[in-house]
PDB file of N, CA and C in Angstrom:
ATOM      1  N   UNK A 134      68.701 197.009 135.818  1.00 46.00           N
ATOM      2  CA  UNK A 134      67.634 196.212 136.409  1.00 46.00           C
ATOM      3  C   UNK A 134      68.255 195.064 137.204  1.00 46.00           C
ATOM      4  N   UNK A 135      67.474 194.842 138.179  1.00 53.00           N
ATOM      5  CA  UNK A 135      68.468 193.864 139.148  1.00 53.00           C
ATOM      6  C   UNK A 135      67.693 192.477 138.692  1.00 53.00           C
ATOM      7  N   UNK A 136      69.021 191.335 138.927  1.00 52.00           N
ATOM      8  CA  UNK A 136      68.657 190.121 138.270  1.00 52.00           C
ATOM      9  C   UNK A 136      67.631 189.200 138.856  1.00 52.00           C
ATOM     10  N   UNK A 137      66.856 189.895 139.947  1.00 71.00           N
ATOM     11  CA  UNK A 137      65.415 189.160 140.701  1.00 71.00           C
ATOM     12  C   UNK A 137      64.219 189.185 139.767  1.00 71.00           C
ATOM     13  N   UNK A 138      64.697 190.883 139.457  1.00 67.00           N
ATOM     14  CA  UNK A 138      63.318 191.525 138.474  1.00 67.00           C
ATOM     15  C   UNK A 138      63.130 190.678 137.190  1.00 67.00           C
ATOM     16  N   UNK A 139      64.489 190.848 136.540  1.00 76.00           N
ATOM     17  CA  UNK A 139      64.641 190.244 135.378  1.00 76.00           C
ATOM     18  C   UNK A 139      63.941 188.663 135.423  1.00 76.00           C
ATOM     19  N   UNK A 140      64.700 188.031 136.274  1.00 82.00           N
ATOM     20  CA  UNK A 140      64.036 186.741 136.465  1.00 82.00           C
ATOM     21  C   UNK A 140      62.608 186.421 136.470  1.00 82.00           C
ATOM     22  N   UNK A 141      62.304 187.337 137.185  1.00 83.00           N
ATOM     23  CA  UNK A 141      60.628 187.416 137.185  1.00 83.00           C
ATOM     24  C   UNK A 141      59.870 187.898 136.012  1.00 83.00           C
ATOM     25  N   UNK A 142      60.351 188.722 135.269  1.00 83.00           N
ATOM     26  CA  UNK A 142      59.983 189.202 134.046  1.00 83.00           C
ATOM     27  C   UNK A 142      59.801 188.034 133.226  1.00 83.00           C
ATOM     28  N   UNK A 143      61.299 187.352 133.488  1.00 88.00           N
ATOM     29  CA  UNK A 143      61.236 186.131 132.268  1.00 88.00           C
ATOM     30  C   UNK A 143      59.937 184.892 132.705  1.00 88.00           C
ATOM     31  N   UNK A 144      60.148 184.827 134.035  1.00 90.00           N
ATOM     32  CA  UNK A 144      59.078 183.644 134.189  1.00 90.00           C
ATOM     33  C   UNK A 144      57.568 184.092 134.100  1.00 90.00           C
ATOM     34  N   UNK A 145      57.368 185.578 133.678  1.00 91.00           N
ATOM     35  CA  UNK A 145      56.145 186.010 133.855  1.00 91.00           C
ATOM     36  C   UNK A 145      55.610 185.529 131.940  1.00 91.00           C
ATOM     37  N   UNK A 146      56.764 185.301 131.190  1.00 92.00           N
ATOM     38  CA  UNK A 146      56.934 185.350 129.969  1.00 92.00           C
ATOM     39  C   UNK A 146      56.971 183.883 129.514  1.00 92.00           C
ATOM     40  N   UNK A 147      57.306 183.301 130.786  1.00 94.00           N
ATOM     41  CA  UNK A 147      57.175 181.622 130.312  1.00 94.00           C
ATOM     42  C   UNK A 147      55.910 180.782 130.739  1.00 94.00           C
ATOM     43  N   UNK A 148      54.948 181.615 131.903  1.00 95.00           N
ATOM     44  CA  UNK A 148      54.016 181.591 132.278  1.00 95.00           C
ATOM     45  C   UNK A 148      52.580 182.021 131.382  1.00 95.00           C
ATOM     46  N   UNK A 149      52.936 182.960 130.584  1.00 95.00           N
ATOM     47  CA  UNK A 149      52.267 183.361 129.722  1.00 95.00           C
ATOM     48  C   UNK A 149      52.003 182.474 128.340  1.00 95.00           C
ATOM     49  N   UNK A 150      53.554 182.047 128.112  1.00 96.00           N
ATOM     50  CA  UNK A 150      52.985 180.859 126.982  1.00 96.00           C
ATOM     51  C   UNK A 150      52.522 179.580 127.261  1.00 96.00           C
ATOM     52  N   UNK A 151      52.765 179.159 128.715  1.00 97.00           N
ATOM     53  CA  UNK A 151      51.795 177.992 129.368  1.00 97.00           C
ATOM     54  C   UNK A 151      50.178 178.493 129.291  1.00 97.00           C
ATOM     55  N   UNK A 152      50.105 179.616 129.348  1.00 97.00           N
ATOM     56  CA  UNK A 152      48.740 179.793 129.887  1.00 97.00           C
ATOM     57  C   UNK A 152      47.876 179.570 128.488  1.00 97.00           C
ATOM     58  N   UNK A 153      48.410 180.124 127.810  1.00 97.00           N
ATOM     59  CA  UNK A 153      48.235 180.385 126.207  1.00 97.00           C
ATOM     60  C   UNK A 153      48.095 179.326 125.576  1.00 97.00           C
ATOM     61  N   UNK A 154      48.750 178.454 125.911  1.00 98.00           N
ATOM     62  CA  UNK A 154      48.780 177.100 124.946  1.00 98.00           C
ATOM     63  C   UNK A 154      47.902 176.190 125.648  1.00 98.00           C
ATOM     64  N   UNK A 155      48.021 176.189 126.679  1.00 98.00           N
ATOM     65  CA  UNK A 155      46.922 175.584 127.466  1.00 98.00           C
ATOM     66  C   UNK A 155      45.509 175.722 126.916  1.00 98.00           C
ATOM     67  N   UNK A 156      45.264 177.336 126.676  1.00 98.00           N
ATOM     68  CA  UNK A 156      43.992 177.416 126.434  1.00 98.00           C
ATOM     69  C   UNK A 156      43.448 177.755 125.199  1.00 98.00           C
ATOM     70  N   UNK A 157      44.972 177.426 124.158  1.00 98.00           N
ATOM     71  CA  UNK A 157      44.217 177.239 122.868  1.00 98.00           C
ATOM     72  C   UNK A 157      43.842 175.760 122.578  1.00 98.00           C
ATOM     73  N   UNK A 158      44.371 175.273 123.620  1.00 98.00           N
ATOM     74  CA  UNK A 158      44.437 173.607 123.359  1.00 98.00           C
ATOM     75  C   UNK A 158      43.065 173.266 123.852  1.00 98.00           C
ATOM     76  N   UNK A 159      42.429 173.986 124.796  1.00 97.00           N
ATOM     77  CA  UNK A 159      41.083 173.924 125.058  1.00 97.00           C
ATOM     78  C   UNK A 159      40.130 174.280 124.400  1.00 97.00           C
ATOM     79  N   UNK A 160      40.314 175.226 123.743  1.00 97.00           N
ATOM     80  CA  UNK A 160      39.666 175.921 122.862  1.00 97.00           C
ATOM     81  C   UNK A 160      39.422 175.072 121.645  1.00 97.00           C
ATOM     82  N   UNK A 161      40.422 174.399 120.913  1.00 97.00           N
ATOM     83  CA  UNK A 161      40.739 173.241 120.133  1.00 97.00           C
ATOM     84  C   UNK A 161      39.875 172.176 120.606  1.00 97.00           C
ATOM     85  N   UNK A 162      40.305 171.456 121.183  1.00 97.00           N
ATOM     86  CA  UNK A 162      38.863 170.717 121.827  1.00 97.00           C
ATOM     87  C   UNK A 162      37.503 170.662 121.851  1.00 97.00           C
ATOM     88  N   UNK A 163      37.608 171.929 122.123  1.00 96.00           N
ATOM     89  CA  UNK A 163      35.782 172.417 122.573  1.00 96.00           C
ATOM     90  C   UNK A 163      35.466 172.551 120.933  1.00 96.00           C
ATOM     91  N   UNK A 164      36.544 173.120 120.310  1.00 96.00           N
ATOM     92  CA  UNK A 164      35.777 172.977 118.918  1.00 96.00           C
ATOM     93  C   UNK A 164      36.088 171.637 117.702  1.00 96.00           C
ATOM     94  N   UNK A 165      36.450 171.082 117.573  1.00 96.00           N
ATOM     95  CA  UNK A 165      37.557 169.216 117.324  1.00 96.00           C
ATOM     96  C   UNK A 165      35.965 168.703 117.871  1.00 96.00           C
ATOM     97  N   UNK A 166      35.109 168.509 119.288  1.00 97.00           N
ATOM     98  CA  UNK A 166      35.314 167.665 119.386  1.00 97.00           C
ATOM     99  C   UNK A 166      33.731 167.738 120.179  1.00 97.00           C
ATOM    100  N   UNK A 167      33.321 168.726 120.537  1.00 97.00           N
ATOM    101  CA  UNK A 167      32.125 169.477 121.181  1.00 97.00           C
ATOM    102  C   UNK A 167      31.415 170.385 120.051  1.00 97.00           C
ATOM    103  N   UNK A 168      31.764 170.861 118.432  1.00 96.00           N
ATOM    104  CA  UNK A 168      31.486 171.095 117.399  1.00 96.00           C
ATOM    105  C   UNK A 168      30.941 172.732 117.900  1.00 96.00           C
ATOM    106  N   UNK A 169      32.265 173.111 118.990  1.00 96.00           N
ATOM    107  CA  UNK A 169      31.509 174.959 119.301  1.00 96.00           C
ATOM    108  C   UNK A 169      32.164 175.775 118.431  1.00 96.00           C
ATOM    109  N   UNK A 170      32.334 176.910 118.335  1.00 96.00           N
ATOM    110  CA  UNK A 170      32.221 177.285 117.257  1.00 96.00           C
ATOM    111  C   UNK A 170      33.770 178.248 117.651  1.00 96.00           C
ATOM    112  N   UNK A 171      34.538 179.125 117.131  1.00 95.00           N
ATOM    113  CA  UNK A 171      35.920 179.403 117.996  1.00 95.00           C
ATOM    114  C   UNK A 171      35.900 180.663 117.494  1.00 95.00           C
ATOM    115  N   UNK A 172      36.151 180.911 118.856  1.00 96.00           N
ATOM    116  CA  UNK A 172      36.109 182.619 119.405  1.00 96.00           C
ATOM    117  C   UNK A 172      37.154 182.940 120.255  1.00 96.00           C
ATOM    118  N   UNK A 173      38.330 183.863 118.498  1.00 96.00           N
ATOM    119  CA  UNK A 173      39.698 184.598 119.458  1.00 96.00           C
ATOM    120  C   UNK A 173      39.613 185.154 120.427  1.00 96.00           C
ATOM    121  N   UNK A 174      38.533 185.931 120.754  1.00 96.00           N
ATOM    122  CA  UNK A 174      38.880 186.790 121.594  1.00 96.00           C
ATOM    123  C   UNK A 174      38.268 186.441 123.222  1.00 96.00           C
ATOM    124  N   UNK A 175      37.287 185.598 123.334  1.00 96.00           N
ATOM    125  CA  UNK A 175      37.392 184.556 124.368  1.00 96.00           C
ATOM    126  C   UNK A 175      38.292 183.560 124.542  1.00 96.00           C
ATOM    127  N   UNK A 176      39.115 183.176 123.570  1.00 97.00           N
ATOM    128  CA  UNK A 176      40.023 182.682 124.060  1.00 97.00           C
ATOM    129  C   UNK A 176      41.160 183.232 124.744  1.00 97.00           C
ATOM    130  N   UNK A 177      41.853 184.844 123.822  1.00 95.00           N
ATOM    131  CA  UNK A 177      42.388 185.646 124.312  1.00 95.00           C
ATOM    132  C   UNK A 177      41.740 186.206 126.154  1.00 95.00           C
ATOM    133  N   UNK A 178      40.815 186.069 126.114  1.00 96.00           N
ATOM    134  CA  UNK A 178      40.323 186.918 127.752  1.00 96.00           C
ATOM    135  C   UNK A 178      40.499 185.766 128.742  1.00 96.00           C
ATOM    136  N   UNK A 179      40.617 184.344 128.055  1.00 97.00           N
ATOM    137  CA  UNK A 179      40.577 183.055 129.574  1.00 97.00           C
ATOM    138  C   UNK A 179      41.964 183.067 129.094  1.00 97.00           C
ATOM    139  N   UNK A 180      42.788 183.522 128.567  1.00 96.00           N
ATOM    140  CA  UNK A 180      44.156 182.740 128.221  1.00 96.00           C
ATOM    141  C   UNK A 180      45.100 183.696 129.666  1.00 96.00           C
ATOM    142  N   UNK A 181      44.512 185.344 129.687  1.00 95.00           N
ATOM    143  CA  UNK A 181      45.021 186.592 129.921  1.00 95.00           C
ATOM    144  C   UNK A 181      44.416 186.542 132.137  1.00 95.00           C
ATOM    145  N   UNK A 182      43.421 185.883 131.949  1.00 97.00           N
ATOM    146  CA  UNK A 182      42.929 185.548 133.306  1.00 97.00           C
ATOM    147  C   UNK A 182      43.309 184.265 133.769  1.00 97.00           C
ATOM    148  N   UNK A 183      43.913 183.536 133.264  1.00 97.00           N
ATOM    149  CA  UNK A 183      44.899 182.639 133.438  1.00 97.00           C
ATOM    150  C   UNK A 183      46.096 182.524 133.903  1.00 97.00           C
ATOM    151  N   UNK A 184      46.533 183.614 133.808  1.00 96.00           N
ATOM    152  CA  UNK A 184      47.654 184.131 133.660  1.00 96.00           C
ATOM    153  C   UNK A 184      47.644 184.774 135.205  1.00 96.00           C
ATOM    154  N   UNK A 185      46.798 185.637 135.210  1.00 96.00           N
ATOM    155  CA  UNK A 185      46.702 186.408 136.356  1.00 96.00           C
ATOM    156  C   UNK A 185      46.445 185.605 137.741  1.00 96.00           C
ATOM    157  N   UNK A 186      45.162 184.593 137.174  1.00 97.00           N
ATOM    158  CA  UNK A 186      45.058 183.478 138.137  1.00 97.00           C
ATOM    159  C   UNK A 186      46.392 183.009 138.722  1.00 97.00           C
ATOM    160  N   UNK A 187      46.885 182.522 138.142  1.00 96.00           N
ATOM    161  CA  UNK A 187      48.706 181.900 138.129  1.00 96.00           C
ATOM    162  C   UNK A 187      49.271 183.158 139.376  1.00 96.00           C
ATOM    163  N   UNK A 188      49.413 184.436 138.808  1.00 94.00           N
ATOM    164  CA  UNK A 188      50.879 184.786 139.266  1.00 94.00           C
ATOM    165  C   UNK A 188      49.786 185.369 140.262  1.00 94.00           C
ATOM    166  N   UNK A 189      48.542 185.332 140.718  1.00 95.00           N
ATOM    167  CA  UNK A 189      48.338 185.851 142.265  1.00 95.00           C
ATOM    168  C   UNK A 189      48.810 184.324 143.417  1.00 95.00           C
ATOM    169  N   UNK A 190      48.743 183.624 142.766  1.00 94.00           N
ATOM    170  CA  UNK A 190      49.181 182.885 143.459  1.00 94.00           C
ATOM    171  C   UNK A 190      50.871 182.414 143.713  1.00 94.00           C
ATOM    172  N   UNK A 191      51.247 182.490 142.521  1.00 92.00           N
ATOM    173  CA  UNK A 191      52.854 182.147 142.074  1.00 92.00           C
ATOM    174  C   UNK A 191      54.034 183.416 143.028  1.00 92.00           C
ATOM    175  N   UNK A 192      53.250 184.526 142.701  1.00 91.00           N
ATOM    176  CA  UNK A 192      54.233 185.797 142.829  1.00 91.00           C
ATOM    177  C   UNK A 192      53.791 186.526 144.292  1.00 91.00           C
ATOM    178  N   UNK A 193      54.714 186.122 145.060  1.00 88.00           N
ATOM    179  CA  UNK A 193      54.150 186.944 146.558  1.00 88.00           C
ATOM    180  C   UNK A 193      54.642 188.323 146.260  1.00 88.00           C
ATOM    181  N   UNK A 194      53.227 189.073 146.874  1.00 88.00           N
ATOM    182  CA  UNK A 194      53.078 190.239 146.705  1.00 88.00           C
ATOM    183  C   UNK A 194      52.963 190.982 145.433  1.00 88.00           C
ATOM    184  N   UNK A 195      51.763 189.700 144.397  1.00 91.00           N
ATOM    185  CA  UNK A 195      50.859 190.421 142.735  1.00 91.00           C
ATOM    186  C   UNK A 195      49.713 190.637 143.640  1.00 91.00           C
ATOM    187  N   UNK A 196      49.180 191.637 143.587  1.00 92.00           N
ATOM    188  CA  UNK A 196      48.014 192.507 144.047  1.00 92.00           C
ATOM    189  C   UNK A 196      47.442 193.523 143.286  1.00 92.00           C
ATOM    190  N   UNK A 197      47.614 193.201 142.126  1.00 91.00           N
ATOM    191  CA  UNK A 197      46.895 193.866 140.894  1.00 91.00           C
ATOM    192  C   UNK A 197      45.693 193.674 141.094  1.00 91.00           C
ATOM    193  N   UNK A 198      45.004 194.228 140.784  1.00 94.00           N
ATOM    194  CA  UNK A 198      43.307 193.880 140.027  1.00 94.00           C
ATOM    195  C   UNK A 198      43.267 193.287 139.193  1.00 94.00           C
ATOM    196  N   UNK A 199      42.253 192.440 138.480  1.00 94.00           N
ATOM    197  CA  UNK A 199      42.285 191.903 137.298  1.00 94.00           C
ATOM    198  C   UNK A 199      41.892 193.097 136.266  1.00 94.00           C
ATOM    199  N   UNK A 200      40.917 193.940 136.592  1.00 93.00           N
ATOM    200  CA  UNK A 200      41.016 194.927 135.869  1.00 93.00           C
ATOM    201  C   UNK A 200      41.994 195.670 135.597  1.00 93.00           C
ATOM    202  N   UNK A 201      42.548 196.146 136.092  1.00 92.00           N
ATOM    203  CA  UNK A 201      44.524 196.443 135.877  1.00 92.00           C
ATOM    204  C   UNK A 201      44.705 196.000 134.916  1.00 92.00           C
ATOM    205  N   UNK A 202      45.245 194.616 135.544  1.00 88.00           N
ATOM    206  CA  UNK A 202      45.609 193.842 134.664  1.00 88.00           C
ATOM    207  C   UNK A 202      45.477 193.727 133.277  1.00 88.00           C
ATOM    208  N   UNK A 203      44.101 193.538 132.930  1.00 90.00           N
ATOM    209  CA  UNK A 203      43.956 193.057 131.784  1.00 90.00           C
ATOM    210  C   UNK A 203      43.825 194.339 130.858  1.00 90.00           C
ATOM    211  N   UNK A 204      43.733 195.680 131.149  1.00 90.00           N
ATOM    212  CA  UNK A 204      43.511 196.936 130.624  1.00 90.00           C
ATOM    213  C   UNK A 204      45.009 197.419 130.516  1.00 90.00           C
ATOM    214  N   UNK A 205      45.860 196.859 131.001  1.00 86.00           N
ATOM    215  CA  UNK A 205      47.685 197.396 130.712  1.00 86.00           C
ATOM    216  C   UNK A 205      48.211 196.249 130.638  1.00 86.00           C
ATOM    217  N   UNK A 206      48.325 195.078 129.984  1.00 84.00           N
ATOM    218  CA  UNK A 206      49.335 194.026 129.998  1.00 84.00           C
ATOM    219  C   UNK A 206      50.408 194.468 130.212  1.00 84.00           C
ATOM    220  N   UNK A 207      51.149 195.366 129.243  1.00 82.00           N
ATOM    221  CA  UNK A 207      52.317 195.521 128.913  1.00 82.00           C
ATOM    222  C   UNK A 207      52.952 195.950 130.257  1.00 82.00           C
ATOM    223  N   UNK A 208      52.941 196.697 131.024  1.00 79.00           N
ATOM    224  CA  UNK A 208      53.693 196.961 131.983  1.00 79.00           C
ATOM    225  C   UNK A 208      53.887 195.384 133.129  1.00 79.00           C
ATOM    226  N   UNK A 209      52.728 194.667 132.868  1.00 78.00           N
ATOM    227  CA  UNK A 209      52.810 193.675 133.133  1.00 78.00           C
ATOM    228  C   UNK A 209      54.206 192.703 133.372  1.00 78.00           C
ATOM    229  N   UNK A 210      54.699 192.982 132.327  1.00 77.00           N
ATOM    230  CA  UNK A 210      55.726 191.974 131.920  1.00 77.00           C
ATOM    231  C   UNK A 210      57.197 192.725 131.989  1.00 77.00           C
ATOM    232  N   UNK A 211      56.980 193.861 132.297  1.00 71.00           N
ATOM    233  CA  UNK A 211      58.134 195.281 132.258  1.00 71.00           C
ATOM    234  C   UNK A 211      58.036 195.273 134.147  1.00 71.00           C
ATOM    235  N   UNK A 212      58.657 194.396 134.786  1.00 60.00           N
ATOM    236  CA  UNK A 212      59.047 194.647 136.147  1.00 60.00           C
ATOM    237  C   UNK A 212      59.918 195.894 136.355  1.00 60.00           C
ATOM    238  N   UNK A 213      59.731 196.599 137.107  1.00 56.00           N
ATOM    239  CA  UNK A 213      60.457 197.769 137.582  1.00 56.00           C
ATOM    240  C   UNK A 213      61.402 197.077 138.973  1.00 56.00           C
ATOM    241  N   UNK A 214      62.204 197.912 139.467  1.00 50.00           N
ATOM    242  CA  UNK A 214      62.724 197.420 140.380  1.00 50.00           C
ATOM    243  C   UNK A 214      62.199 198.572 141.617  1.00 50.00           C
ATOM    244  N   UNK A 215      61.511 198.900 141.290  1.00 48.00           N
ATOM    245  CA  UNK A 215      60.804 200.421 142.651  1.00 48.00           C
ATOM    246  C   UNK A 215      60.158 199.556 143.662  1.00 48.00           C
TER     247      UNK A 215
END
């Protein structure tokens, strides 16, 4: 694997725990402090569109769908060099 891909792999991986922590920290909040009630798996779906948000902008030439996206993570993070 050539060391562009790799690189990108990794920052797709350091991007992911920004996004993540970000939005459990919101999530935390909303419930701490707004008394809502906390829901993994909305948090999991804004944490994962977060993410995507990010690297259409971050990564010239991500042109995924969000549907893609969010229905295959895993290859996500597995850059190919093709």
């Amino acid at each position: 694997m050539n060391q562009t891909y790799e690189g990108m792999a990794a920052n797709r991986w350091k991007w992911w725990w920004l996004a993540l922590t970000w939005t459990i920290w919101k999530h935390r909040n909303n419930v701490v402090f707004s008394n809502n009630n906390f829901n993994a798996n909305k948090m999991m779906d804004e944490a994962v569109f977060l993410l995507w948000s990010w690297l259409k902008y971050l990564e010239k030439g991500f042109t995924t769908h969000y549907n893609q996206w969010y229905s295959n993570l895993r290859p996500g993070f597995h850059i190919s060099s093709r």
